[in-house]
mmCIF file of C-alpha atoms in Angstrom:
data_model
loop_
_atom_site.group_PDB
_atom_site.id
_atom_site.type_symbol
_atom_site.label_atom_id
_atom_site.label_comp_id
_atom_site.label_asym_id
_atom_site.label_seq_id
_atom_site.Cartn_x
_atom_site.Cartn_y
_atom_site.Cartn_z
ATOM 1 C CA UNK S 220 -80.036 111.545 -184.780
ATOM 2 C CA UNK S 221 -78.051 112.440 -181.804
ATOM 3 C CA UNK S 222 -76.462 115.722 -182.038
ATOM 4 C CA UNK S 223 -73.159 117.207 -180.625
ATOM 5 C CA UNK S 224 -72.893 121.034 -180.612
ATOM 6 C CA UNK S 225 -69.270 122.774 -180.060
ATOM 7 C CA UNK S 226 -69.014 126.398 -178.977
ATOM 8 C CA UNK S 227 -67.300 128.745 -179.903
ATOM 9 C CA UNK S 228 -66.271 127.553 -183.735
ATOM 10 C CA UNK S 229 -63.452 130.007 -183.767
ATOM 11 C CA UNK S 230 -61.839 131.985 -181.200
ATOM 12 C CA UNK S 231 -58.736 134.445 -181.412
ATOM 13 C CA UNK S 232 -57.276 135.237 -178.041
ATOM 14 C CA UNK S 233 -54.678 137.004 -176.260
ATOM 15 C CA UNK S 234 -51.441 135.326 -174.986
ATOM 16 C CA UNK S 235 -52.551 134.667 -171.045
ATOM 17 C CA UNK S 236 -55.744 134.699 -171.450
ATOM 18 C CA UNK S 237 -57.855 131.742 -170.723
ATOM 19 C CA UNK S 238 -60.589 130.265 -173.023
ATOM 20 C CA UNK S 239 -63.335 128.481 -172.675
ATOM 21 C CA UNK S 240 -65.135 125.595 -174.896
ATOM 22 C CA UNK S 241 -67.958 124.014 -174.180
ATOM 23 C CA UNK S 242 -69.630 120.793 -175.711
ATOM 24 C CA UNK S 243 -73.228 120.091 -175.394
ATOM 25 C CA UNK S 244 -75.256 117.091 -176.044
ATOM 26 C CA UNK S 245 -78.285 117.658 -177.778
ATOM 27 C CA UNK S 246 -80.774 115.133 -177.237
ATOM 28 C CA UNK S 247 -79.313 112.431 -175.258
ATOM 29 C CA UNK S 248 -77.134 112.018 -171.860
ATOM 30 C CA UNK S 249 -73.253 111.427 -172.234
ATOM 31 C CA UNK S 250 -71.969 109.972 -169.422
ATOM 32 C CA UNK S 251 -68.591 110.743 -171.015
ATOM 33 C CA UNK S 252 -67.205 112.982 -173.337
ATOM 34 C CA UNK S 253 -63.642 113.120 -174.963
ATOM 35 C CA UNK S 254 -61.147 116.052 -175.824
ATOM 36 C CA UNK S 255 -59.178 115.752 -178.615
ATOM 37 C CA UNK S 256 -56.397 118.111 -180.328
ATOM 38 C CA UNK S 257 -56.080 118.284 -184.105
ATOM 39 C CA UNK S 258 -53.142 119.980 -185.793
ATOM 40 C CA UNK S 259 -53.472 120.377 -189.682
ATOM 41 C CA UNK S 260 -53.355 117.128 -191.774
ATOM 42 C CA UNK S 261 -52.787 115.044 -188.874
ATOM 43 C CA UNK S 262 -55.209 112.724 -186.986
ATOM 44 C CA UNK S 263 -56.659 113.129 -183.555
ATOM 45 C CA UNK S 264 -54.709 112.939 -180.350
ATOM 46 C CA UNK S 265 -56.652 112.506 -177.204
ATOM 47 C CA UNK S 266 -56.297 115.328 -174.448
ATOM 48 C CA UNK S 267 -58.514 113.414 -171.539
ATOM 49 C CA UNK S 268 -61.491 111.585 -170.932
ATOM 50 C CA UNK S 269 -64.400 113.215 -169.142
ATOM 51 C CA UNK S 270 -66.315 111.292 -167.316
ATOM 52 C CA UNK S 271 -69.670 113.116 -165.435
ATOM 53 C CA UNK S 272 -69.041 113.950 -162.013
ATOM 54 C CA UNK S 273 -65.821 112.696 -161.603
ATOM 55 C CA UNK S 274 -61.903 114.136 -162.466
ATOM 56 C CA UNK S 275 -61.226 113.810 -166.406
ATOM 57 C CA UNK S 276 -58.850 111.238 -167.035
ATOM 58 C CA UNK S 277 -55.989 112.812 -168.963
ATOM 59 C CA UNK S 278 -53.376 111.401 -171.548
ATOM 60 C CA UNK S 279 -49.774 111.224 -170.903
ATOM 61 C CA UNK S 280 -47.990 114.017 -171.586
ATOM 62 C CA UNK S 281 -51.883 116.613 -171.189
ATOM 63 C CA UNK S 282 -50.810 119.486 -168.920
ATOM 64 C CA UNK S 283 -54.227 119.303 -166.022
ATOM 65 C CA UNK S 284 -53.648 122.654 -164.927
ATOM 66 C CA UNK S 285 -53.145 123.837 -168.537
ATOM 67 C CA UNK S 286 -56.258 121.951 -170.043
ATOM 68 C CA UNK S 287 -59.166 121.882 -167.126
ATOM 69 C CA UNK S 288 -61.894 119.939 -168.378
ATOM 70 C CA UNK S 289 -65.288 120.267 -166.257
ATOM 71 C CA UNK S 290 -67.938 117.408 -166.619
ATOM 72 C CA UNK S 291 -70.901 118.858 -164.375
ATOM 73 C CA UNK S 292 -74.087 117.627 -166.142
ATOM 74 C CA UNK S 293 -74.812 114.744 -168.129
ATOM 75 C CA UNK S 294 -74.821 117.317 -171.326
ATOM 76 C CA UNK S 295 -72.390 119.563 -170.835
ATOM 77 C CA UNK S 296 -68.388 118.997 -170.746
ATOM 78 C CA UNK S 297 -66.112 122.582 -170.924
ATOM 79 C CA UNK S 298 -62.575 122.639 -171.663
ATOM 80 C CA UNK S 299 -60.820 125.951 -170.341
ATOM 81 C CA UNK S 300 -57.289 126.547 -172.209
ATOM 82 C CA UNK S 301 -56.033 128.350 -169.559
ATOM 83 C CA UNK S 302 -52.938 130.812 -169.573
ATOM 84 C CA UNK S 303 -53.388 130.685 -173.476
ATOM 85 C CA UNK S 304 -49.835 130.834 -175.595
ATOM 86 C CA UNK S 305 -49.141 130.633 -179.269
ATOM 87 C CA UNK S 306 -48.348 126.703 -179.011
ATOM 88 C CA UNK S 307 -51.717 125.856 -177.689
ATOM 89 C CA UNK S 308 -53.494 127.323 -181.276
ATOM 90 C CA UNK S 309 -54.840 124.038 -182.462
ATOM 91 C CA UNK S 310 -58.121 122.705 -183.548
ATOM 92 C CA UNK S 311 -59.871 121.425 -180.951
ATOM 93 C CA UNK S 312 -62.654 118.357 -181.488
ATOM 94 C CA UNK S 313 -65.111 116.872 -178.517
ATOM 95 C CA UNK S 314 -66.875 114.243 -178.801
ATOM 96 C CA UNK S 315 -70.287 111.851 -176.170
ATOM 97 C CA UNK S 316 -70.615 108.683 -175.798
ATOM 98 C CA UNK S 317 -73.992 107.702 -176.703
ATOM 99 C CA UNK S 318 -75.220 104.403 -175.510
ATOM 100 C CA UNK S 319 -78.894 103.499 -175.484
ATOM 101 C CA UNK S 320 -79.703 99.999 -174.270
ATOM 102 C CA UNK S 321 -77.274 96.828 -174.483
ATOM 103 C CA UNK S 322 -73.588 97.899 -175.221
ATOM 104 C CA UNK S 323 -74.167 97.060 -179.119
ATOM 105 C CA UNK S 324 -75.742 99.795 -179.274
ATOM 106 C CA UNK S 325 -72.886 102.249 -178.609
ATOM 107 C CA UNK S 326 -71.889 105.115 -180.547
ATOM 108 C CA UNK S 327 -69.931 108.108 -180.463
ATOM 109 C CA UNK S 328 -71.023 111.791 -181.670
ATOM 110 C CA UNK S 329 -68.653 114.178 -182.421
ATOM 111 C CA UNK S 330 -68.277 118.570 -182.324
ATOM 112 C CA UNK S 331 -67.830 120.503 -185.124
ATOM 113 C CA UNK S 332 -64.289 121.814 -183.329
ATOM 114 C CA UNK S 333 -63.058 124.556 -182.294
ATOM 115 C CA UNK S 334 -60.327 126.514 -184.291
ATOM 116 C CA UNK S 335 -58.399 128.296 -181.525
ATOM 117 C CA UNK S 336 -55.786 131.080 -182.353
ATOM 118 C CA UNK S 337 -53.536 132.418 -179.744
ATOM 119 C CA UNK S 338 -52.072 135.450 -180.618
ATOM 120 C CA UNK U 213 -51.492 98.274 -176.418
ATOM 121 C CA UNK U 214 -53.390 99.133 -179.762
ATOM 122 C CA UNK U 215 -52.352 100.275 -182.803
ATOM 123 C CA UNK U 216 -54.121 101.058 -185.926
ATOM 124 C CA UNK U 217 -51.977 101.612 -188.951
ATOM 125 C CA UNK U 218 -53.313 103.447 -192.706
ATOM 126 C CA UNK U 219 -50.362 102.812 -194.854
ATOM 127 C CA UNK U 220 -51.975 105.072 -197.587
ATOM 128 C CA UNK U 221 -51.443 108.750 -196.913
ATOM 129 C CA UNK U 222 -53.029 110.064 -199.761
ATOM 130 C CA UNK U 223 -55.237 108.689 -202.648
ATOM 131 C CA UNK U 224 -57.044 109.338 -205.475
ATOM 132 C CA UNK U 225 -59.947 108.281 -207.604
ATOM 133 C CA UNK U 226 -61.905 109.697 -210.500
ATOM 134 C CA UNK U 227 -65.572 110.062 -209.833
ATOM 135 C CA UNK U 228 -67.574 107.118 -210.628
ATOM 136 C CA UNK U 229 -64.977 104.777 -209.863
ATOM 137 C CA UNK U 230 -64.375 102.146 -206.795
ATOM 138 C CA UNK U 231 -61.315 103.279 -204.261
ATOM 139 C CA UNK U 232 -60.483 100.983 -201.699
ATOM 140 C CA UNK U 233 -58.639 102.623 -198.262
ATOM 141 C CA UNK U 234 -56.333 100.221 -196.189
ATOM 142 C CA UNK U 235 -56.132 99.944 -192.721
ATOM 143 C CA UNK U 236 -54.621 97.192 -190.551
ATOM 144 C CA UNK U 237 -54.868 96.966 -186.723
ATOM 145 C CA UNK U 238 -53.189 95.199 -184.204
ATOM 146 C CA UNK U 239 -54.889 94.228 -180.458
ATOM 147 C CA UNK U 240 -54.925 91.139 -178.487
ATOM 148 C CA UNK U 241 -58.652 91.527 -177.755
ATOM 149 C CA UNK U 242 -61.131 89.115 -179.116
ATOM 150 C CA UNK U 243 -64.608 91.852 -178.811
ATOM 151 C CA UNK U 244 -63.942 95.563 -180.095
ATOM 152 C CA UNK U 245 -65.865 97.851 -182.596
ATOM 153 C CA UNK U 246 -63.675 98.988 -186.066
ATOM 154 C CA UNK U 247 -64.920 102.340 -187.191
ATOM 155 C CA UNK U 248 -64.196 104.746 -190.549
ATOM 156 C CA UNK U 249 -64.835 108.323 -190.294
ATOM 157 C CA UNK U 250 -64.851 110.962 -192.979
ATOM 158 C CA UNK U 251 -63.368 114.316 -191.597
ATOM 159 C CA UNK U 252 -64.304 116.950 -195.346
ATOM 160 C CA UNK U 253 -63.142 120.405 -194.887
ATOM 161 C CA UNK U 254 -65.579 120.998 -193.123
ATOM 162 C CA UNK U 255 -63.327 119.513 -190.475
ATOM 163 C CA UNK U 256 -66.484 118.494 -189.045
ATOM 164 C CA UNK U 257 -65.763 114.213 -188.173
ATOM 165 C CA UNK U 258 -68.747 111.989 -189.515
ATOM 166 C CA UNK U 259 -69.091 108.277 -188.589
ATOM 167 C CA UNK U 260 -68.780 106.354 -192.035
ATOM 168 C CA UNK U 261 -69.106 103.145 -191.021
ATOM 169 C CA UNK U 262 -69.157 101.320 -187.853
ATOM 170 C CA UNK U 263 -68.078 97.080 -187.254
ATOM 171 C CA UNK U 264 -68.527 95.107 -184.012
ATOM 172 C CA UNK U 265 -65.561 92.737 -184.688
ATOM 173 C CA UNK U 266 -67.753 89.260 -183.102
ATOM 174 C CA UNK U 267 -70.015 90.021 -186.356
ATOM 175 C CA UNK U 268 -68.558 87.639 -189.273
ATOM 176 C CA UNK U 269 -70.885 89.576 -191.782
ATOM 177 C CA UNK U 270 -69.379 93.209 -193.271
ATOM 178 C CA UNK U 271 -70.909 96.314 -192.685
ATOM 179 C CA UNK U 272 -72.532 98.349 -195.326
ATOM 180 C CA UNK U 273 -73.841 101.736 -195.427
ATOM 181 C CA UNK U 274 -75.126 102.490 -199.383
ATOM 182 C CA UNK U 275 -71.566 102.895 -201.135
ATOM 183 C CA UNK U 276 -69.423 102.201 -198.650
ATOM 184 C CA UNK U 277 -68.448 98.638 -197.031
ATOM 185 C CA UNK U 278 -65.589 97.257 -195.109
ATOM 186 C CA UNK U 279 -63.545 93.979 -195.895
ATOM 187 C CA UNK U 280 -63.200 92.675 -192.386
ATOM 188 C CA UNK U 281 -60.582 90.355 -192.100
ATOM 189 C CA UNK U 282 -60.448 89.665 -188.210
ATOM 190 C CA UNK U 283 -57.629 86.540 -188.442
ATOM 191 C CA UNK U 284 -55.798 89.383 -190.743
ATOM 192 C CA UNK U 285 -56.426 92.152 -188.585
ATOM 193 C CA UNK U 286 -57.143 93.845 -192.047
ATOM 194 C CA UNK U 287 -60.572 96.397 -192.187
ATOM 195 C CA UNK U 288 -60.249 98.010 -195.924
ATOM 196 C CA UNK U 289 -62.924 100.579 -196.946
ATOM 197 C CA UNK U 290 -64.340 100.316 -200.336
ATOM 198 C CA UNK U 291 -66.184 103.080 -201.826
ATOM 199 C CA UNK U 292 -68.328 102.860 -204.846
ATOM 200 C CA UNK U 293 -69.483 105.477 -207.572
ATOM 201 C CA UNK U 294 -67.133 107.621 -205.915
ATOM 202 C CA UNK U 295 -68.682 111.377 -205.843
ATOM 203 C CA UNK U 296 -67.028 114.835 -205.431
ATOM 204 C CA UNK U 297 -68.361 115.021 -201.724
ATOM 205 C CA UNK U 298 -66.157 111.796 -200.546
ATOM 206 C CA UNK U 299 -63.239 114.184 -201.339
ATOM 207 C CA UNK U 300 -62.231 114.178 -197.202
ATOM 208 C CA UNK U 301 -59.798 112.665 -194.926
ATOM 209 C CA UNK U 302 -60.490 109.107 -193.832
ATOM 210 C CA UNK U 303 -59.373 107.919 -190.779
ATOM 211 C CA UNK U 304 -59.659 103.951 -189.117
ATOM 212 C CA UNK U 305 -60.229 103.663 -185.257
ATOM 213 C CA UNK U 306 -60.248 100.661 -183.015
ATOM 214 C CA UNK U 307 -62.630 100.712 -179.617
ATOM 215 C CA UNK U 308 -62.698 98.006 -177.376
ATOM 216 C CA UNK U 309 -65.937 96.280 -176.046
ATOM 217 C CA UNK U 310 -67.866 97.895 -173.398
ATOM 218 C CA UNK U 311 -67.928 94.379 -171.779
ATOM 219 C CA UNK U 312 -64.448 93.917 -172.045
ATOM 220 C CA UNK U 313 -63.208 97.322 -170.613
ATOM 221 C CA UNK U 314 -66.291 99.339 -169.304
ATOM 222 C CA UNK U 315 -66.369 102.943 -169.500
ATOM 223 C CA UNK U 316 -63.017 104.194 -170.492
ATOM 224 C CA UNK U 317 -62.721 103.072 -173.291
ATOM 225 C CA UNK U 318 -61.141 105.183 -176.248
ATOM 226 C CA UNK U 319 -60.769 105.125 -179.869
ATOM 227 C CA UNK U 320 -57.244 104.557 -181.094
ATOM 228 C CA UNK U 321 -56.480 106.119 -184.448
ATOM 229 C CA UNK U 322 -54.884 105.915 -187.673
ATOM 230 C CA UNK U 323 -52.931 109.122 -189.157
ATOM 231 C CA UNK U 324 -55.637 108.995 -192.047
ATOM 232 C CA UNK U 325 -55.664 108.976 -195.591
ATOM 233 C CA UNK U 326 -56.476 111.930 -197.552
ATOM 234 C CA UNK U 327 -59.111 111.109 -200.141
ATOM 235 C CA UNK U 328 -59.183 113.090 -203.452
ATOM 236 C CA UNK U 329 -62.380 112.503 -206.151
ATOM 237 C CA UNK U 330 -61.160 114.180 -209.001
ATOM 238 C CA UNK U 331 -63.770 115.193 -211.844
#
């Protein structure tokens, strides 16, 4: 089946320093790819949409210049946490699109996540 | 706007038995997908189940099946034989169509329901 892969699993950074996560799509083209924020016993909260070649769409309240989110190939999306402080440590989730034919055939693959520490 | 809604935070059920998980939604769209997905500790999010809401008959995948209720807005998930690995959080999302919104589209989620199989 369709595969997601999420890199790093776990990073530990420095406040101000930036960090980089990118999400690859194994074995099938994502046109676009999603960003989401996890904090602990709580659901997901979308950060932006990330469509291929084109500016991510982000949510209301999603810092651009805080989050950049880079959509260059049809397999690979990065998020860069840039300026990292202690409120950004979060688990961090992507997740493709996958759609293969008609649009009943959609389905959506997600990253193991990212567990991001900012000391 | 959307709005999915898990009035159960947490549950429990002793292995080998039948749990059902609640989850009501609320759109004005006739054509969208109803999903459950099983986040273990793993934290890593698995697809559970998937409906396309024009589809009268319920989905089933082995133990697991939905009671769709589309005039009800109502998609409950029922697992059976409950095992220690279902212990996870559980978490309803809404998409709508690709037909009736294109590209970007999102899932809208529920806060979950933390799932505990007890021995």
């Amino acid at each position: 089946g369709a595969v997601v892969s999420q890199h790093p699993s776990r990073v530990i950074c420095k406040s101000g320093t930036s960090v980089k996560i990118e999400c690859r799509s194994l074995d099938f083209q994502a046109t676009t790819m999603f960003w989401y924020r996890q904090f602990p016993k709580q659901s997901l909260m979308l950060m932006a949409t990330s469509n291929e070649g084109s500016k991510a769409t982000y949510e209301q309240g999603v810092e651009k210049d805080k989050f950049l989110i880079n959509h260059a190939s049809l397999t690979l999306s990065t998020l860069t946490v840039t300026s990292a402080h202690p409120e950004d440590s979060s688990f961090y989730i992507c997740s493709a699109r996958f759609l293969a034919g008609d649009a009943t055939n959609e389905k959506l693959f997600f990253g193991s996540g990212t567990q991001l520490s900012v000391l | 706007a959307q709005t999915v809604t898990q009035s159960q935070p947490e549950m429990s059920v002793q292995e080998a038995e039948t749990v059902t998980l609640s989850c009501t939604y609320d759109t004005s769209e006739s054509n969208y997908y109803l999903f459950w997905y099983k986040q273990p500790p793993s934290r890593q999010m698995i697809l559970v189940i998937r409906q396309e809401a024009y589809k009268q008959q319920n989905a089933t995948e082995n133990r697991f099946s939905v009671n769709f209720q589309k005039a009800a807005k109502s998609f409950s998930l029922k697992i059976s034989d409950s095992q220690l690995g279902d212990t996870a959080m559980y978490f309803c999302a809404f998409m709508k169509h690709q037909l009736a919104a294109g590209n970007n589209r999102k899932l809208i989620w529920g806060l979950g329901t933390s799932l505990a199989v007890n021995p």
